[in-house]
Short mmCIF file of C-alpha atoms in Angstrom, two decimals:
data_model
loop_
_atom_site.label_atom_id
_atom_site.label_comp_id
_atom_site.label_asym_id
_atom_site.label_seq_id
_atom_site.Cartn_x
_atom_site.Cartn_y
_atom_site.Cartn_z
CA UNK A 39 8.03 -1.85 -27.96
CA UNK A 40 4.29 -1.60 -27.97
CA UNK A 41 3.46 -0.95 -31.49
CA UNK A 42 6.11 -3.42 -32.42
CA UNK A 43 5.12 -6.30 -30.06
CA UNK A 44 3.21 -9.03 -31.53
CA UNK A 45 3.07 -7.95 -35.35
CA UNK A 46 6.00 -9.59 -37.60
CA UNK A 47 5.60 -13.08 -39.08
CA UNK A 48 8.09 -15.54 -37.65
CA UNK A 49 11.42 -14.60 -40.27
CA UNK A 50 15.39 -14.55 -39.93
CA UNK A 51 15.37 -11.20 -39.48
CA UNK A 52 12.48 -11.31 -36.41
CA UNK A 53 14.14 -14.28 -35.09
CA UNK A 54 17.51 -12.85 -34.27
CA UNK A 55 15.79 -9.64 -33.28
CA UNK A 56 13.72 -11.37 -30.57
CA UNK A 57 16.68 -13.18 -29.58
CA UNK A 58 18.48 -10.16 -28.94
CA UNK A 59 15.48 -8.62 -27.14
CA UNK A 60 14.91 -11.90 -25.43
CA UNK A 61 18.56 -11.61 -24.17
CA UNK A 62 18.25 -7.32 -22.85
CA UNK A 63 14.89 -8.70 -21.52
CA UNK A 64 16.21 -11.43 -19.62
CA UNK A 65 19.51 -9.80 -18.04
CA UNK A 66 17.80 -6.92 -16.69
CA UNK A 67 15.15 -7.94 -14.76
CA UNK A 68 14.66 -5.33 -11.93
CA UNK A 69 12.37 -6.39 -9.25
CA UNK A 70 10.13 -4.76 -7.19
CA UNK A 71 11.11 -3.90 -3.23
CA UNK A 72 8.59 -4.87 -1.11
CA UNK A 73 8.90 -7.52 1.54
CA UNK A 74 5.73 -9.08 3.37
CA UNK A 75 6.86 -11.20 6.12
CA UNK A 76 9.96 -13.07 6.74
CA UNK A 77 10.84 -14.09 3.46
CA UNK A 78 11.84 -10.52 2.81
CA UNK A 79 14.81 -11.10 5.05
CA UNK A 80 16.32 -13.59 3.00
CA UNK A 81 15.39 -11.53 -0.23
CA UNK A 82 17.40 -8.83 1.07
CA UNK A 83 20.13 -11.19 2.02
CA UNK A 84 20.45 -11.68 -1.79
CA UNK A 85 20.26 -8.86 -2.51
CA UNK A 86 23.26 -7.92 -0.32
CA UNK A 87 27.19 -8.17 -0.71
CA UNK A 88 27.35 -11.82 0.16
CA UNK A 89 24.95 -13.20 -2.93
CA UNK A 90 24.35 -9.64 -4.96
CA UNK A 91 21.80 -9.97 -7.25
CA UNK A 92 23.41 -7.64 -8.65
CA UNK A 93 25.43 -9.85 -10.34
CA UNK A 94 22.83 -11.29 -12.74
CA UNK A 95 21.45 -7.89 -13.81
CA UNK A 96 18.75 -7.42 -10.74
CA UNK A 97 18.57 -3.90 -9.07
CA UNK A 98 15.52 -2.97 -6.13
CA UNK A 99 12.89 -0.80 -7.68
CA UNK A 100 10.82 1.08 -5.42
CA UNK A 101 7.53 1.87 -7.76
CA UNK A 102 5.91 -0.80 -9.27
CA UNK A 103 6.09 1.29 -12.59
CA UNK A 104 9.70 0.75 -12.60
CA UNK A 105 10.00 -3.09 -11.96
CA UNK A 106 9.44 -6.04 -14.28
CA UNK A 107 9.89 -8.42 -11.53
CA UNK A 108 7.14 -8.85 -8.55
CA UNK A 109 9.17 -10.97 -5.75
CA UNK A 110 6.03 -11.61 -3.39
CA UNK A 111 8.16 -13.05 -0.50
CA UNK A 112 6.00 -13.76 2.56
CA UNK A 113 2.41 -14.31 4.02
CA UNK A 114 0.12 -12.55 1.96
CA UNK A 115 -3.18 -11.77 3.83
CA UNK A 116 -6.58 -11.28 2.66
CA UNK A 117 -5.94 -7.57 3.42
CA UNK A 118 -2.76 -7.35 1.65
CA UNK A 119 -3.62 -9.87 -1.17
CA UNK A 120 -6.01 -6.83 -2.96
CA UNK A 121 -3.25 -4.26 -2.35
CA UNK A 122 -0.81 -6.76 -4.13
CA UNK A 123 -3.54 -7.08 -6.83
CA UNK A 124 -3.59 -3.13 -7.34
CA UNK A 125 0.36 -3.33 -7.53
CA UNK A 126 0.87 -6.10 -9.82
CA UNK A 127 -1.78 -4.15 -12.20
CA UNK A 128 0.52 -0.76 -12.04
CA UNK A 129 3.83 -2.58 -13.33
CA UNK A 130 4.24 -2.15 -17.01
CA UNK A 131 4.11 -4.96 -19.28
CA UNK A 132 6.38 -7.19 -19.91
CA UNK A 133 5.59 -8.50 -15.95
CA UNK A 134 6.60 -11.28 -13.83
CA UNK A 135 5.85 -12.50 -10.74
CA UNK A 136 7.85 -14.76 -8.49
CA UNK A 137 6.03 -16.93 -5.58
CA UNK A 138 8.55 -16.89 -2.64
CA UNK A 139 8.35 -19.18 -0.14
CA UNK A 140 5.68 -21.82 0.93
CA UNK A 141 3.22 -19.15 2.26
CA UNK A 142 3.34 -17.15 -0.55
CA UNK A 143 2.50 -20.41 -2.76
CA UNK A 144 0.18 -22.25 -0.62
CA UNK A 145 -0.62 -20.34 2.51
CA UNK A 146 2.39 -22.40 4.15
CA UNK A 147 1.67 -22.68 8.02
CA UNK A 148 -1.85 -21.02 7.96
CA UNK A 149 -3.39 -23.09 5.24
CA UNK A 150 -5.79 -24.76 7.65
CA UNK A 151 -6.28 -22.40 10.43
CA UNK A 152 -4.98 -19.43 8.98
CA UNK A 153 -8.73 -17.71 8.46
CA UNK A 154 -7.03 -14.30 7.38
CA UNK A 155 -4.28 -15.96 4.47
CA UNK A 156 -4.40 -16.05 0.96
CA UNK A 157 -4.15 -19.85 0.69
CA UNK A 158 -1.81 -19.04 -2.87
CA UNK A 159 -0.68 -15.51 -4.31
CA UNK A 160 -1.70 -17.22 -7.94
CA UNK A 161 -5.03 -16.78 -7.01
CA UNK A 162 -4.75 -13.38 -7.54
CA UNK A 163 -1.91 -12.88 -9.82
CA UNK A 164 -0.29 -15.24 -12.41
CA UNK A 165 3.19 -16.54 -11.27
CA UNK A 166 5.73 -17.66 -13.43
CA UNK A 167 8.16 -18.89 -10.82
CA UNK A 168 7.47 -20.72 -7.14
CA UNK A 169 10.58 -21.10 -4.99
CA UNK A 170 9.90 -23.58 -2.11
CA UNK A 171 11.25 -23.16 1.25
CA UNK A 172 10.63 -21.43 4.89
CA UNK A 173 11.78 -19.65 3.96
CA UNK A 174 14.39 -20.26 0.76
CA UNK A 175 17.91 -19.39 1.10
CA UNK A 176 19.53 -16.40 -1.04
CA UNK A 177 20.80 -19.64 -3.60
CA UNK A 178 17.29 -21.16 -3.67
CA UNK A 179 15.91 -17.05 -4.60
CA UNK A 180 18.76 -17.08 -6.81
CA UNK A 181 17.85 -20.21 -8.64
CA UNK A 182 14.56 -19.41 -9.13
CA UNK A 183 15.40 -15.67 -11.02
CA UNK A 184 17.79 -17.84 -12.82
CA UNK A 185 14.57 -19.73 -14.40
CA UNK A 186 12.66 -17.33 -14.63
CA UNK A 187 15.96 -15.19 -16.86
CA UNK A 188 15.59 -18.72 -19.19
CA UNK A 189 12.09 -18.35 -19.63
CA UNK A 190 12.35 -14.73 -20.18
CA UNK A 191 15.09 -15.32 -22.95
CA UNK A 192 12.75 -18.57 -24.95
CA UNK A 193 10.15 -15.30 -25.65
CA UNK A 194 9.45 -13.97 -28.67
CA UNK A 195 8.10 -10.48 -28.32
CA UNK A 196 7.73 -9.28 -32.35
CA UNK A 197 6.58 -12.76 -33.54
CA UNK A 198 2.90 -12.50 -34.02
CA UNK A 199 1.42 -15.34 -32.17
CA UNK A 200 -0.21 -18.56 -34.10
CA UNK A 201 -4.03 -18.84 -33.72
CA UNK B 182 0.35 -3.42 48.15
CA UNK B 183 -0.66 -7.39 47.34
CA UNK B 184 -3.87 -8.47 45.46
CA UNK B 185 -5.92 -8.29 49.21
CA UNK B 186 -5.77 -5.34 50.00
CA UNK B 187 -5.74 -3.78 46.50
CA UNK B 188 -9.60 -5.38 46.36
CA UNK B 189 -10.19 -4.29 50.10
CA UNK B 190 -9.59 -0.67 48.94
CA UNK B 191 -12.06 -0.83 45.68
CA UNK B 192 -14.52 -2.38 47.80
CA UNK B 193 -14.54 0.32 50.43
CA UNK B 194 -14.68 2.84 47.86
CA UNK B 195 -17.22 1.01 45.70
CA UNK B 196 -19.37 -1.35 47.99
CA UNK B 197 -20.79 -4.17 45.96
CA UNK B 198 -18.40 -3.96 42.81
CA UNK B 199 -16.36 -6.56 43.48
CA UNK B 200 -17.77 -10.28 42.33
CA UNK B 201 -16.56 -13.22 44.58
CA UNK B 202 -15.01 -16.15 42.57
CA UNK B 203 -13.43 -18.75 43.62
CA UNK B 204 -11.57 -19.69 40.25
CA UNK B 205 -9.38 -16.98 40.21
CA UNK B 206 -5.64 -16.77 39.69
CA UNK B 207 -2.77 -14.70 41.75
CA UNK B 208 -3.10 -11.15 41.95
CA UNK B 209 -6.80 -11.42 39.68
CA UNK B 210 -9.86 -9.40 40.86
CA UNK B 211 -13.19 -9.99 39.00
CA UNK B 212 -15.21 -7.02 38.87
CA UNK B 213 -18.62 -5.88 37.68
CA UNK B 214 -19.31 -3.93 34.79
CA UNK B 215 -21.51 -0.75 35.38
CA UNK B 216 -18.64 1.39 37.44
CA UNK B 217 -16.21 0.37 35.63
CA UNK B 218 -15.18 3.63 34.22
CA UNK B 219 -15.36 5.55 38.06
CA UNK B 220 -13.45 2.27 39.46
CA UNK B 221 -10.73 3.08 36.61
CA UNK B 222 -10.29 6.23 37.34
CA UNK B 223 -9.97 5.53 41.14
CA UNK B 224 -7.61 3.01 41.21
CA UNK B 225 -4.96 5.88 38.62
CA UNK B 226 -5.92 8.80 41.22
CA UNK B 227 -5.68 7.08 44.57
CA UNK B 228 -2.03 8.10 45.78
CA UNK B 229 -2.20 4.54 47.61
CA UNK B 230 -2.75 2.21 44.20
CA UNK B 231 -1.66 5.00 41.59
CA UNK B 232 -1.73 2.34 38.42
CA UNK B 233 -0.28 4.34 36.01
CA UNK B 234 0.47 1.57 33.41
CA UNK B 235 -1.95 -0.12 31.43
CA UNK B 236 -0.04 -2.96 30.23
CA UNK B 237 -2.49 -5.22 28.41
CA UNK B 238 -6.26 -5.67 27.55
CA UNK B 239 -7.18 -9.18 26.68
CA UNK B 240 -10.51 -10.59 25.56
CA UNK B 241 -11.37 -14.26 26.07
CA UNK B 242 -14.11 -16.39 25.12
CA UNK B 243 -15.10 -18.86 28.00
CA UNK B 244 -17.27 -20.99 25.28
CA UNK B 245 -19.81 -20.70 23.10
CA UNK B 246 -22.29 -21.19 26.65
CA UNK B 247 -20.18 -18.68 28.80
CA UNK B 248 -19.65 -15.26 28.22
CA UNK B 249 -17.11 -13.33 27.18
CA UNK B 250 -14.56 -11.77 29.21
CA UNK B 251 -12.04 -8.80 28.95
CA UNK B 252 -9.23 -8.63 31.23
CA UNK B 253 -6.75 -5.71 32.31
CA UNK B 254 -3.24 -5.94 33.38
CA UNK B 255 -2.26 -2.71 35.56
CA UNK B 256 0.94 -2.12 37.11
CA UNK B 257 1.91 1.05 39.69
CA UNK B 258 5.95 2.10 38.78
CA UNK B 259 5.83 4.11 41.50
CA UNK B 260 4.47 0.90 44.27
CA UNK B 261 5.80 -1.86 42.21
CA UNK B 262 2.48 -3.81 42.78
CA UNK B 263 0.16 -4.88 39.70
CA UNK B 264 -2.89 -6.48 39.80
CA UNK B 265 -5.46 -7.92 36.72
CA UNK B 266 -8.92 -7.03 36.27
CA UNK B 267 -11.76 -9.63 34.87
CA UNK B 268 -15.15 -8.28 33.31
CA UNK B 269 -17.36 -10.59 32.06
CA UNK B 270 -20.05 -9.23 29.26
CA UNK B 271 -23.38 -11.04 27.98
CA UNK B 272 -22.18 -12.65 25.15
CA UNK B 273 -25.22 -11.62 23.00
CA UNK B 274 -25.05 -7.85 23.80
CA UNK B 275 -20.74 -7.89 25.04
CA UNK B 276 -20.10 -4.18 26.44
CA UNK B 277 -18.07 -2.32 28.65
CA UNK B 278 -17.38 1.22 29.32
CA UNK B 279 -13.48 2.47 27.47
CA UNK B 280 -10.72 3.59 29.92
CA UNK B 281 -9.19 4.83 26.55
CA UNK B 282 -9.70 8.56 28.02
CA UNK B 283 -8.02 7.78 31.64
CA UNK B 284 -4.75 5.78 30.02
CA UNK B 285 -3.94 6.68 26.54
CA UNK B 286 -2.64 3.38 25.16
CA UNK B 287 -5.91 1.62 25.86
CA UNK B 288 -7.19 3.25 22.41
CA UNK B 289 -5.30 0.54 20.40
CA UNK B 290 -5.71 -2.25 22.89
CA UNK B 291 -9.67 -1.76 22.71
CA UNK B 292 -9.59 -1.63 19.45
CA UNK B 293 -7.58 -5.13 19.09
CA UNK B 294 -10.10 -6.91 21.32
CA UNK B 295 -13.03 -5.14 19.57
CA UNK B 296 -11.39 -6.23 15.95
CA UNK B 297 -10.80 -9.49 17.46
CA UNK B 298 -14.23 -10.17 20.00
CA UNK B 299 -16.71 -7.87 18.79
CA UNK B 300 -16.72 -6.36 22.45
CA UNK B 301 -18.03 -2.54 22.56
CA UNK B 302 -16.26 -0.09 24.33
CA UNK B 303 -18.81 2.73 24.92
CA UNK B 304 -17.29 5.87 24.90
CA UNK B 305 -14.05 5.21 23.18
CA UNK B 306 -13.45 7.78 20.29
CA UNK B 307 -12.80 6.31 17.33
CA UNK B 308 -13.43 2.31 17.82
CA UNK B 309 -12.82 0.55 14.38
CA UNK B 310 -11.10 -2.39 13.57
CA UNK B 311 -7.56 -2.36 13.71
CA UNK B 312 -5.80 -5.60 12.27
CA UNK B 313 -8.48 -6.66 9.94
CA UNK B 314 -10.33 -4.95 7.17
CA UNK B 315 -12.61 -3.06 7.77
CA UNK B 316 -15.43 -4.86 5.92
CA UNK B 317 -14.20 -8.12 7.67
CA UNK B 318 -17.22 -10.10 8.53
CA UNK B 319 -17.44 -11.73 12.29
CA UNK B 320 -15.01 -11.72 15.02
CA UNK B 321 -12.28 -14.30 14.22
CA UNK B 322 -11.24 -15.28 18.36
CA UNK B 323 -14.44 -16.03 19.53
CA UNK B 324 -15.00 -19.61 19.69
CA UNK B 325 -17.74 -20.15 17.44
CA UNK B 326 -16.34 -18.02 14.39
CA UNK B 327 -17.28 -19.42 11.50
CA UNK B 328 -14.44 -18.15 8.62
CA UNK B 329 -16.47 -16.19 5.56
CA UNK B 330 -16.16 -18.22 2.14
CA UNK B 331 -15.53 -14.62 -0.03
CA UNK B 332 -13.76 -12.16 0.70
CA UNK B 333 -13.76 -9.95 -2.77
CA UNK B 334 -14.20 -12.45 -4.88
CA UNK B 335 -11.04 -14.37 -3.79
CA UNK B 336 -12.56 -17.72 -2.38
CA UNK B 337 -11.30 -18.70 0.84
CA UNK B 338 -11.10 -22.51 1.09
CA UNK B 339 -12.28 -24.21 4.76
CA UNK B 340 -10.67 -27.39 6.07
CA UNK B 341 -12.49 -29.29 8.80
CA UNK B 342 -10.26 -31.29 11.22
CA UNK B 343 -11.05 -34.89 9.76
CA UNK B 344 -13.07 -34.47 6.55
CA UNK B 345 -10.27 -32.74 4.63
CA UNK B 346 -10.83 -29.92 1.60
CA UNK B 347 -14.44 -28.38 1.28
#
């Protein structure tokens, strides 16, 4: 995809292409495992028989240069917050990054006392999705990949950008 | 054995050791610093206390005018009687000698209340921080920890109780 990415003028032939790309893009979105506090829980409760992300074309990747999808579910701290950094810069493009859960958004609980939280992971990486909650259920996690699949699928990977 | 005559034995073996206070809780013996270590190994070796569990270390801070204090919860399996120990350190210079050598577990639990009070255990072997980084700056329990506004670059917003955002 590299050399191809970002070159074509927009054209019928480019257009269906990206949708089509768009569309493998978008149903196979394999996240990355790791779970940072309680959140986790519930994003292995989807992940189980009950709600199976399986389903919508989501599989656990253990290495970060496997996974499109960073699920950063739970309380990031200042400690952890530069080892998510360093992760999130190991995935391979094209990345994504889902906010799970109010901590992992705002610093939830400890965003006035909390001296050791990251008071938002998108001040360290760009997120595409937040899912509110304390933490969300499997359906709220579920919803939120679900958005993120749509914007996934309105991308247009060969058409060179306007300037 | 109850709290009594637990303090009646450390005395006779270590006249002068034990500090009288008269704020002190149930089964809570305040004790000076500088025998600490020989006191330690005492009350593990005397077949009449034998406190072979170390089952916490706790530092508090008494306020920013008080001193610091570092408190140890033993317990005997083989008596069934525990008792807690209070040492109180100069706040500016907060120091104490490490029982990390007489009961193993006290390695992590000094280095908790170090990470967390800045208190020095002399003579522990490898006393680092051990929840926060290790570049951390300041020791986040004691009362008049003032949060740092960097921490790599990522800012770290403060909120005072009444004025809102910084």
């Amino acid at each position: 995809m590299g050399i191809l990415e970002n070159k074509f003028q927009d054209n019928v032939i480019v257009a269906s292409m990206d949708k089509l790309l768009g569309w493998a893009r978008s149903t196979s979105p394999w996240y990355f495992q790791f779970g940072l506090a309680c959140c986790a829980i519930e994003m292995m409760a989807s992940a189980a028989s009950r709600h199976d992300l399986e389903r919508i074309g989501m599989m656990p990747r253990s290495s970060p240069r496997q996974a499109d999808v960073m699920i950063v579910a739970g309380t990031v701290t200042m400690k952890m917050a530069l080892r998510v950094k360093k992760l999130y810069e190991q995935m391979a493009d094209p990345k994504y990054v889902i906010s799970m859960g109010s901590c992992a958004t705002s610093g939830g609980p400890y965003w006035q006392h909390g001296y050791h939280v990251l008071k938002g992971v998108d001040l360290v990486v760009p997120v595409d999705v937040y899912v509110p909650g304390c933490p969300p259920r499997p359906e709220a996690l579920i919803e939120g990949l679900l958005k993120l699949q749509e914007k996934i699928q309105t991308e247009r990977p060969l058409t060179r950008k306007s300037v | 054995m109850n709290t009594a005559e637990i303090k009646a034995a450390i005395m006779d073996q270590f006249p002068g050791s034990v500090l009288e206070s008269e704020d002190l809780g149930e089964s809570q013996v305040e004790l000076k610093a500088d025998q600490w270590f020989e006191i330690a190994t005492f009350i593990k070796e005397n077949p009449n206390l034998s406190f072979d569990q170390l089952e916490c270390i706790t530092g508090i801070d008494l306020g920013e005018e008080a001193s610091l204090q570092t408190r140890y919860n033993f317990h005997s399996m083989e008596h069934r009687h525990k008792i807690e120990i209070l040492i109180s350190h100069d706040r500016k210079e907060p120091k104490v000698a490490s029982i990390e050598k007489i009961w193993r577990i006290g390695d992590w639990f000094e280095r908790e209340t170090y990470d967390m009070f800045g208190i020095v255990y002399e003579g522990h072997s490898d006393l680092r921080r051990i929840l926060c980084p290790d570049d951390w700056e300041g020791w986040p329990l004691r009362k008049d920890y003032e949060g740092q506004e960097l921490y790599h670059g990522i800012v770290i917003p403060k909120m005072k109780e009444e004025d809102g955002w910084e």
